[in-house]
Tab-separated table of C-alpha atoms in Angstrom:
chain	number	residue	atom	x	y	z
A	1	MET	CA	-15.810	46.109	-12.344
A	2	ASP	CA	-18.482	47.636	-10.096
A	3	PHE	CA	-20.353	44.320	-10.052
A	4	ASN	CA	-17.206	42.443	-9.086
A	5	VAL	CA	-16.564	44.789	-6.168
A	6	LYS	CA	-20.097	44.256	-4.897
A	7	LYS	CA	-19.730	40.492	-5.257
A	8	PHE	CA	-16.419	40.596	-3.428
A	9	ALA	CA	-17.958	42.647	-0.615
A	10	SER	CA	-20.894	40.225	-0.403
A	11	ASP	CA	-18.608	37.197	-0.273
A	12	ALA	CA	-16.442	38.859	2.355
A	13	GLY	CA	-19.497	39.607	4.486
A	14	LEU	CA	-20.712	36.015	4.134
A	15	PHE	CA	-17.295	34.689	5.091
A	16	PHE	CA	-17.186	36.975	8.129
A	17	THR	CA	-20.650	35.851	9.227
A	18	ARG	CA	-19.643	32.186	8.977
A	19	ALA	CA	-16.417	32.856	10.860
A	20	VAL	CA	-18.317	34.562	13.677
A	21	GLN	CA	-20.833	31.711	13.857
A	22	PHE	CA	-18.079	29.089	13.874
A	23	THR	CA	-16.150	30.920	16.624
A	24	GLU	CA	-19.240	31.340	18.805
A	25	GLU	CA	-20.035	27.638	18.418
A	26	LYS	CA	-16.536	26.709	19.549
A	27	LEU	CA	-16.867	29.032	22.527
A	28	GLY	CA	-20.283	27.631	23.377
A	29	GLN	CA	-22.033	30.932	22.791
A	30	ALA	CA	-24.198	29.811	19.854
A	31	GLU	CA	-26.370	26.828	19.050
A	32	LYS	CA	-25.325	24.326	16.413
A	33	THR	CA	-27.634	22.336	14.158
A	34	GLU	CA	-26.813	18.685	14.710
A	35	LEU	CA	-27.112	16.099	11.955
A	36	ASP	CA	-29.045	12.908	12.636
A	37	ALA	CA	-27.195	9.791	13.861
A	38	HIS	CA	-27.574	7.953	10.558
A	39	PHE	CA	-25.967	10.846	8.682
A	40	GLU	CA	-23.090	10.953	11.163
A	41	ASN	CA	-22.535	7.203	10.727
A	42	LEU	CA	-22.431	7.621	6.957
A	43	MET	CA	-19.782	10.335	7.252
A	44	SER	CA	-17.688	8.257	9.675
A	45	ARG	CA	-17.887	5.290	7.325
A	46	ALA	CA	-16.833	7.447	4.377
A	47	ASP	CA	-13.867	8.865	6.314
A	48	CYS	CA	-12.780	5.359	7.336
A	49	THR	CA	-13.062	4.165	3.726
A	50	LYS	CA	-10.951	7.042	2.455
A	51	HIS	CA	-8.318	6.551	5.176
A	52	TRP	CA	-7.738	2.845	4.560
A	53	THR	CA	-8.136	3.027	0.792
A	54	GLU	CA	-5.352	5.602	0.708
A	55	LYS	CA	-3.078	3.458	2.894
A	56	ILE	CA	-3.742	0.299	0.841
A	57	TYR	CA	-3.163	2.218	-2.392
A	58	ARG	CA	0.167	3.694	-1.237
A	59	GLN	CA	1.490	0.391	0.087
A	60	THR	CA	0.427	-1.503	-3.033
A	61	GLU	CA	2.371	1.052	-5.056
A	62	VAL	CA	5.424	0.320	-2.917
A	63	LEU	CA	4.912	-3.420	-3.388
A	64	LEU	CA	4.683	-3.160	-7.159
A	65	GLN	CA	7.421	-0.544	-7.507
A	66	PRO	CA	9.780	-0.312	-4.497
A	67	ASN	CA	11.933	2.346	-6.196
A	68	PRO	CA	10.575	5.796	-5.175
A	69	SER	CA	12.356	7.532	-8.063
A	70	ALA	CA	10.651	5.231	-10.551
A	71	ARG	CA	7.274	5.931	-8.911
A	72	ILE	CA	7.832	9.687	-9.211
A	73	GLU	CA	8.831	9.293	-12.856
A	74	GLU	CA	5.687	7.272	-13.610
A	75	PHE	CA	3.584	9.886	-11.790
A	76	LEU	CA	5.041	12.702	-13.894
A	77	TYR	CA	4.475	10.812	-17.138
A	78	GLU	CA	0.875	10.192	-16.076
A	79	LYS	CA	0.255	13.861	-15.241
A	80	LEU	CA	1.799	14.907	-18.540
A	81	ASP	CA	-0.495	12.426	-20.298
A	82	ARG	CA	2.463	10.661	-21.862
A	83	LYS	CA	3.238	6.966	-22.013
A	84	ALA	CA	6.008	5.906	-19.653
A	85	PRO	CA	8.916	4.045	-21.274
A	86	CYS	CA	8.957	0.273	-20.834
A	87	ARG	CA	11.152	-0.489	-17.831
A	88	ILE	CA	13.102	-3.754	-17.630
A	89	THR	CA	12.624	-5.639	-14.363
A	90	ASN	CA	15.478	-6.542	-12.035
A	91	GLY	CA	14.972	-10.237	-12.767
A	92	GLU	CA	15.261	-9.690	-16.498
A	93	LEU	CA	18.406	-7.593	-16.007
A	94	LEU	CA	19.980	-10.268	-13.801
A	95	GLY	CA	19.136	-12.936	-16.372
A	96	GLN	CA	20.737	-10.855	-19.122
A	97	TYR	CA	23.941	-10.436	-17.085
A	98	MET	CA	24.085	-14.184	-16.374
A	99	GLN	CA	23.689	-15.088	-20.033
A	100	ASP	CA	26.317	-12.524	-21.071
A	101	ALA	CA	28.684	-13.996	-18.485
A	102	ALA	CA	27.975	-17.510	-19.769
A	103	LYS	CA	29.014	-16.463	-23.265
A	104	GLU	CA	32.291	-15.105	-21.882
A	105	PHE	CA	33.057	-18.184	-19.779
A	106	GLY	CA	31.977	-20.538	-22.521
A	107	PRO	CA	28.518	-22.111	-22.725
A	108	GLY	CA	30.165	-25.534	-23.035
A	109	THR	CA	31.679	-25.391	-19.551
A	110	PRO	CA	29.681	-26.590	-16.529
A	111	TYR	CA	29.608	-23.094	-15.013
A	112	GLY	CA	28.777	-21.432	-18.317
A	113	SER	CA	25.975	-23.837	-19.193
A	114	THR	CA	24.489	-23.447	-15.714
A	115	LEU	CA	24.656	-19.667	-15.946
A	116	MET	CA	22.890	-19.832	-19.289
A	117	GLU	CA	20.022	-21.922	-17.895
A	118	VAL	CA	19.639	-19.873	-14.717
A	119	GLY	CA	19.791	-16.628	-16.700
A	120	ASP	CA	17.029	-17.815	-19.014
A	121	CYS	CA	14.892	-18.703	-15.988
A	122	GLU	CA	15.522	-15.313	-14.373
A	123	ARG	CA	14.429	-13.562	-17.552
A	124	ARG	CA	11.206	-15.571	-17.612
A	125	LEU	CA	10.631	-14.755	-13.932
A	126	GLY	CA	11.194	-11.067	-14.697
A	127	ALA	CA	8.726	-11.183	-17.581
A	128	ALA	CA	6.121	-12.819	-15.299
A	129	GLU	CA	6.787	-10.111	-12.703
A	130	ARG	CA	6.246	-7.324	-15.246
A	131	GLU	CA	2.992	-8.911	-16.376
A	132	PHE	CA	1.858	-9.153	-12.749
A	133	PHE	CA	2.679	-5.479	-12.167
A	134	GLN	CA	0.739	-4.377	-15.237
A	135	THR	CA	-2.293	-6.522	-14.410
A	136	SER	CA	-2.372	-5.341	-10.788
A	137	ALA	CA	-2.038	-1.688	-11.772
A	138	ILE	CA	-5.025	-1.935	-14.111
A	139	SER	CA	-7.316	-4.176	-12.058
A	140	PHE	CA	-6.515	-2.955	-8.526
A	141	LEU	CA	-4.584	0.313	-8.334
A	142	THR	CA	-6.582	2.205	-10.962
A	143	PRO	CA	-10.013	1.703	-9.266
A	144	LEU	CA	-8.579	2.778	-5.905
A	145	ARG	CA	-7.016	5.891	-7.446
A	146	ASN	CA	-10.247	6.704	-9.281
A	147	PHE	CA	-12.115	6.650	-5.968
A	148	LEU	CA	-9.571	8.876	-4.204
A	149	GLU	CA	-9.247	11.376	-7.049
A	150	GLY	CA	-12.851	11.278	-8.262
A	151	ASP	CA	-15.611	10.117	-5.939
A	152	TRP	CA	-13.913	11.216	-2.736
A	153	ARG	CA	-13.187	14.711	-4.035
A	154	THR	CA	-16.847	15.106	-4.984
A	155	ILE	CA	-17.946	13.906	-1.546
A	156	SER	CA	-15.514	16.276	0.186
A	157	LYS	CA	-16.695	19.212	-1.905
A	158	GLU	CA	-20.360	18.555	-1.113
A	159	ARG	CA	-19.589	18.084	2.585
A	160	ARG	CA	-17.799	21.441	2.719
A	161	LEU	CA	-20.761	23.082	1.007
A	162	LEU	CA	-23.115	21.426	3.491
A	163	GLU	CA	-21.051	22.719	6.411
A	164	ASN	CA	-21.111	26.268	4.992
A	165	LEU	CA	-24.886	26.101	4.558
A	166	ARG	CA	-25.230	24.830	8.118
A	167	LEU	CA	-23.255	27.830	9.375
A	168	ASP	CA	-25.534	30.127	7.329
A	169	LEU	CA	-28.604	28.379	8.752
A	170	ASP	CA	-27.432	28.712	12.336
A	171	ALA	CA	-26.471	32.356	11.736
A	172	CYS	CA	-30.037	32.996	10.475
A	173	LYS	CA	-31.458	31.306	13.573
A	174	THR	CA	-29.310	33.573	15.742
A	175	ARG	CA	-30.510	36.687	13.866
A	176	VAL	CA	-34.166	35.630	14.247
A	177	LYS	CA	-33.671	35.087	17.939
A	178	LYS	CA	-32.012	38.494	18.437
A	179	ALA	CA	-34.663	40.251	16.335
A	180	LYS	CA	-37.478	38.725	18.390
A	181	VAL	CA	-35.823	39.787	21.627
A	182	ALA	CA	-35.453	43.352	20.309
A	183	GLU	CA	-39.065	43.337	19.096
A	184	THR	CA	-40.277	42.270	22.521
A	185	LYS	CA	-38.376	45.071	24.206
A	186	ALA	CA	-39.677	47.637	21.700
A	187	ALA	CA	-43.268	46.448	22.175
A	188	MET	CA	-43.203	47.169	25.903
A	189	ALA	CA	-45.901	49.744	26.869
A	190	PRO	CA	-44.533	53.323	27.007
A	191	ASP	CA	-44.828	55.466	30.083
A	192	PHE	CA	-48.031	57.461	29.449
A	193	GLN	CA	-47.362	59.604	32.526
A	194	GLU	CA	-44.660	61.289	30.505
A	195	THR	CA	-45.678	64.852	29.551
A	196	ARG	CA	-44.136	64.341	26.109
A	197	PRO	CA	-46.380	62.126	23.944
A	198	ARG	CA	-43.708	61.696	21.322
A	199	ASN	CA	-42.274	58.813	23.451
A	200	TYR	CA	-45.293	56.714	22.489
A	201	VAL	CA	-44.886	57.561	18.826
A	202	LEU	CA	-41.212	56.614	18.877
A	203	SER	CA	-41.954	53.358	20.687
A	204	ALA	CA	-44.622	52.353	18.175
A	205	SER	CA	-42.326	53.178	15.267
A	206	ALA	CA	-39.494	51.112	16.748
A	207	SER	CA	-41.837	48.183	17.320
A	208	ALA	CA	-42.939	48.298	13.678
A	209	LEU	CA	-39.330	48.384	12.487
A	210	TRP	CA	-38.381	45.381	14.585
A	211	SER	CA	-41.450	43.510	13.358
A	212	GLU	CA	-40.248	44.030	9.797
A	213	GLU	CA	-36.754	42.908	10.839
A	214	VAL	CA	-38.202	39.726	12.354
A	215	GLU	CA	-40.164	38.966	9.185
A	216	LYS	CA	-37.054	39.516	7.067
A	217	ALA	CA	-34.929	37.300	9.326
A	218	GLU	CA	-37.577	34.541	9.308
A	219	HIS	CA	-37.723	34.666	5.511
A	220	GLU	CA	-33.935	34.319	5.298
A	221	LEU	CA	-34.183	31.447	7.778
A	222	ARG	CA	-36.720	29.606	5.608
A	223	VAL	CA	-34.530	30.062	2.540
A	224	ALA	CA	-31.437	28.877	4.431
A	225	GLN	CA	-33.338	25.871	5.800
A	226	THR	CA	-34.485	24.897	2.314
A	227	GLU	CA	-30.962	25.136	0.874
A	228	PHE	CA	-29.532	23.194	3.804
A	229	ASP	CA	-32.101	20.382	3.483
A	230	ARG	CA	-31.490	20.109	-0.251
A	231	GLN	CA	-27.716	19.961	0.202
A	232	ALA	CA	-28.064	17.445	3.037
A	233	GLU	CA	-30.024	15.138	0.739
A	234	VAL	CA	-27.415	15.442	-2.026
A	235	THR	CA	-24.609	14.678	0.437
A	236	ARG	CA	-26.550	11.774	1.927
A	237	LEU	CA	-26.949	10.139	-1.492
A	238	LEU	CA	-23.220	10.463	-2.148
A	239	LEU	CA	-22.337	8.993	1.235
A	240	GLU	CA	-24.684	6.076	0.732
A	241	GLY	CA	-22.808	5.367	-2.498
A	242	ILE	CA	-19.856	4.217	-0.353
A	243	SER	CA	-21.554	0.800	-0.173
A	244	SER	CA	-21.243	0.503	-3.958
A	245	THR	CA	-17.610	1.538	-3.649
A	246	HIS	CA	-16.982	-1.316	-1.218
A	247	VAL	CA	-18.558	-3.799	-3.641
A	248	ASN	CA	-16.391	-2.492	-6.480
A	249	HIS	CA	-13.212	-2.619	-4.386
A	250	LEU	CA	-14.073	-6.152	-3.270
A	251	ARG	CA	-14.232	-7.277	-6.890
A	252	CYS	CA	-10.921	-5.550	-7.599
A	253	LEU	CA	-9.366	-7.240	-4.572
A	254	HIS	CA	-10.375	-10.656	-5.911
A	255	GLU	CA	-8.766	-9.777	-9.243
A	256	PHE	CA	-5.580	-8.704	-7.440
A	257	VAL	CA	-5.421	-11.996	-5.553
A	258	GLU	CA	-5.993	-13.900	-8.789
A	259	ALA	CA	-3.139	-11.994	-10.439
A	260	GLN	CA	-0.862	-12.775	-7.495
A	261	ALA	CA	-1.784	-16.470	-7.566
A	262	THR	CA	-1.075	-16.626	-11.306
A	263	TYR	CA	2.271	-14.876	-10.843
A	264	TYR	CA	3.478	-17.169	-8.061
A	265	LYS	CA	2.237	-20.225	-9.956
A	266	GLN	CA	4.307	-19.176	-12.963
A	267	CYS	CA	7.342	-18.601	-10.745
A	268	HIS	CA	6.967	-22.041	-9.185
A	269	PHE	CA	6.649	-23.659	-12.609
A	270	HIS	CA	9.739	-21.876	-13.957
A	271	MET	CA	11.800	-22.864	-10.912
A	272	GLN	CA	10.752	-26.506	-11.197
A	273	GLU	CA	11.727	-26.500	-14.859
A	274	LEU	CA	15.071	-24.928	-13.943
A	275	GLN	CA	15.760	-27.645	-11.368
A	276	LYS	CA	15.046	-30.316	-13.969
A	277	GLU	CA	17.389	-28.645	-16.436
A	278	LEU	CA	20.161	-28.321	-13.844
A	279	ALA	CA	19.796	-31.995	-12.920
A	280	ARG	CA	20.555	-32.930	-16.545
A	281	LEU	CA	23.695	-30.779	-16.676
A	282	PRO	CA	27.137	-32.271	-15.751
A	283	ASN	CA	27.947	-31.869	-12.055
A	284	ALA	CA	31.146	-29.857	-11.749
A	285	PHE	CA	31.615	-30.894	-8.109
A	286	ALA	CA	31.431	-34.572	-9.011
A	287	LEU	CA	33.928	-34.093	-11.854
A	288	ASN	CA	36.374	-32.291	-9.585
A	289	SER	CA	36.103	-34.871	-6.817
A	290	THR	CA	36.615	-37.764	-9.243
A	291	HIS	CA	39.705	-36.108	-10.657
A	292	SER	CA	41.054	-35.449	-7.150
A	293	ILE	CA	40.476	-39.037	-6.063
A	294	ALA	CA	42.236	-40.379	-9.162
A	295	THR	CA	45.199	-38.071	-8.620
A	296	ALA	CA	45.471	-39.014	-4.956
A	297	GLY	CA	45.295	-42.715	-5.835
A	298	SER	CA	48.124	-42.505	-8.349
A	299	ALA	CA	50.286	-40.436	-6.016
A	300	SER	CA	49.856	-42.805	-3.095
A	301	GLU	CA	50.415	-46.009	-5.099
A	302	GLY	CA	52.703	-48.344	-3.176
A	303	ILE	CA	52.243	-46.438	0.065
A	304	SER	CA	50.516	-48.195	2.900
A	305	SER	CA	47.605	-46.229	4.428
A	306	ALA	CA	45.083	-46.951	7.110
A	307	VAL	CA	42.287	-45.915	4.774
A	308	GLU	CA	42.581	-45.649	0.948
A	309	THR	CA	40.520	-42.790	-0.610
A	310	ASP	CA	39.480	-44.638	-3.741
A	311	THR	CA	38.464	-47.770	-1.812
A	312	LEU	CA	37.148	-46.011	1.260
A	313	LYS	CA	34.707	-48.091	3.274
A	314	ILE	CA	32.578	-45.689	5.237
A	315	GLU	CA	31.345	-48.275	7.708
A	316	GLU	CA	34.946	-48.953	8.781
A	317	VAL	CA	35.773	-45.291	9.403
A	318	GLN	CA	35.817	-44.324	13.062
A	319	ALA	CA	35.578	-40.797	14.419
A	320	PRO	CA	38.878	-39.625	15.975
A	321	ALA	CA	39.021	-38.888	19.670
A	322	THR	CA	39.850	-35.249	18.898
A	323	GLY	CA	39.497	-33.042	15.834
A	324	THR	CA	35.739	-33.304	15.221
A	325	ARG	CA	33.917	-30.066	14.421
A	326	LYS	CA	30.376	-28.867	13.911
A	327	ALA	CA	29.394	-27.628	10.457
A	328	LYS	CA	26.337	-25.865	9.076
A	329	VAL	CA	25.039	-27.078	5.712
A	330	LEU	CA	24.742	-24.229	3.184
A	331	TYR	CA	22.892	-26.011	0.353
A	332	ASP	CA	20.964	-29.211	-0.244
A	333	TYR	CA	23.151	-32.069	-1.505
A	334	ASP	CA	22.045	-35.415	-2.939
A	335	ALA	CA	24.472	-38.280	-2.359
A	336	ALA	CA	25.898	-39.720	-5.587
A	337	ASP	CA	26.476	-43.184	-4.063
A	338	SER	CA	26.289	-45.069	-0.793
A	339	SER	CA	29.627	-43.668	0.397
A	340	GLU	CA	28.253	-40.110	0.477
A	341	LEU	CA	25.839	-38.444	2.911
A	342	SER	CA	22.852	-36.460	1.631
A	343	LEU	CA	22.497	-32.999	3.174
A	344	LEU	CA	19.716	-30.518	3.829
A	345	ALA	CA	20.327	-26.783	3.939
A	346	ASP	CA	20.696	-25.181	7.408
A	347	GLU	CA	21.126	-28.482	9.310
A	348	LEU	CA	24.084	-29.053	11.671
A	349	ILE	CA	26.325	-32.111	11.326
A	350	THR	CA	29.596	-33.358	12.830
A	351	VAL	CA	32.568	-33.496	10.459
A	352	TYR	CA	36.162	-34.733	10.633
A	353	THR	CA	38.962	-35.810	8.342
A	354	VAL	CA	40.649	-39.182	7.935
A	355	PRO	CA	44.170	-39.870	6.707
A	356	GLY	CA	44.504	-40.072	2.961
A	357	MET	CA	41.184	-38.320	2.152
A	358	ASP	CA	41.094	-35.592	-0.470
A	359	SER	CA	40.959	-32.060	0.982
A	360	ASP	CA	37.719	-31.297	-0.898
A	361	TRP	CA	35.848	-33.863	1.189
A	362	LEU	CA	35.117	-34.542	4.857
A	363	ILE	CA	33.416	-37.323	6.737
A	364	GLY	CA	30.053	-36.165	8.037
A	365	GLU	CA	27.927	-37.737	10.741
A	366	ARG	CA	24.276	-37.136	11.540
A	367	GLY	CA	22.999	-39.459	14.231
A	368	ASN	CA	23.644	-42.999	13.038
A	369	GLN	CA	24.222	-41.856	9.427
A	370	LYS	CA	27.732	-41.336	8.133
A	371	GLY	CA	29.279	-40.522	4.742
A	372	LYS	CA	31.483	-38.260	2.657
A	373	VAL	CA	30.366	-34.637	2.275
A	374	PRO	CA	31.820	-31.879	0.029
A	375	VAL	CA	33.561	-29.054	1.875
A	376	THR	CA	32.062	-26.414	-0.455
A	377	TYR	CA	28.580	-27.212	0.869
A	378	LEU	CA	29.578	-26.562	4.495
A	379	GLU	CA	30.307	-23.671	6.823
A	380	LEU	CA	32.680	-24.918	9.515
A	381	LEU	CA	31.814	-23.642	12.956
A	382	SER	CA	34.321	-22.972	15.718
């Protein structure tokens, strides 16, 4: 217990000395040992590396897992050294819902069969997404976190120790300077005209004491200088290791890009396969329009009309003087025959109706092109 009290008192005195030195430096009342320019550049480079590595790491986490609650849960599992439960991706969940809905609606119906195919594609996209997340976490996030939690903490610790030793060194320099000034004053010749010779004795004794104080302060200065130089070399080696960190992070960045390219390539392949599958499925819009045309033809049998729906000749249709409207195309549409007009999503066309035409269809015009277009693919504008 006695030893601990002495150690505590020693540490408190050291802390007080450093605090005084730091305060005097800030007030401009004490000199400060400056590090060389190369060392300062190394520290600036290390700080810049830590700053941007932390930002890239945090934002990559958000990219891979946008849900903050899920990120906190994964963090807790990691700190508890437990394996996080396998989490289903949003794409896989959507695909599951679509396939469940298809079973309810009937997989033999056009809507049900389409839901089944799209749901299967969404599940494959979700599986590719999960694989991308896992690969990126291992190849990119883990090295960045290891640097921030390992190498950077070591560098910060050694830099703090170096700063404390610098304060000790400068405090020793200040003590040496003050001791030499006091020694000089004590060594001044005494006044021998004094009738009391003890003044000379006291002056010589004081000079000897200050000489011993100077020697002690210079010894402490040499020790402090040695410790500071040794710590500066250790810190310098760690800071120079930042170049190796950059090389390692560059390799990890290439692996991250490769994982992204593989993920998007898989997504593109799955979507192309889905489009091919959908093209082979029966077109519900075409079935509905055929049924509507047949019904309209039977209902209007024997009735004279300017234009018959089932024998509509597009080239003979003329736009009315009034009643035309602008419409925005919502989805791509491929014309089934020469009487229809192919559409591209987001384009604007002119539409109008003609007597006898089914309500599910309009006549669309785009420049010199004209043809039937389905109403469900359009957003009519005022």
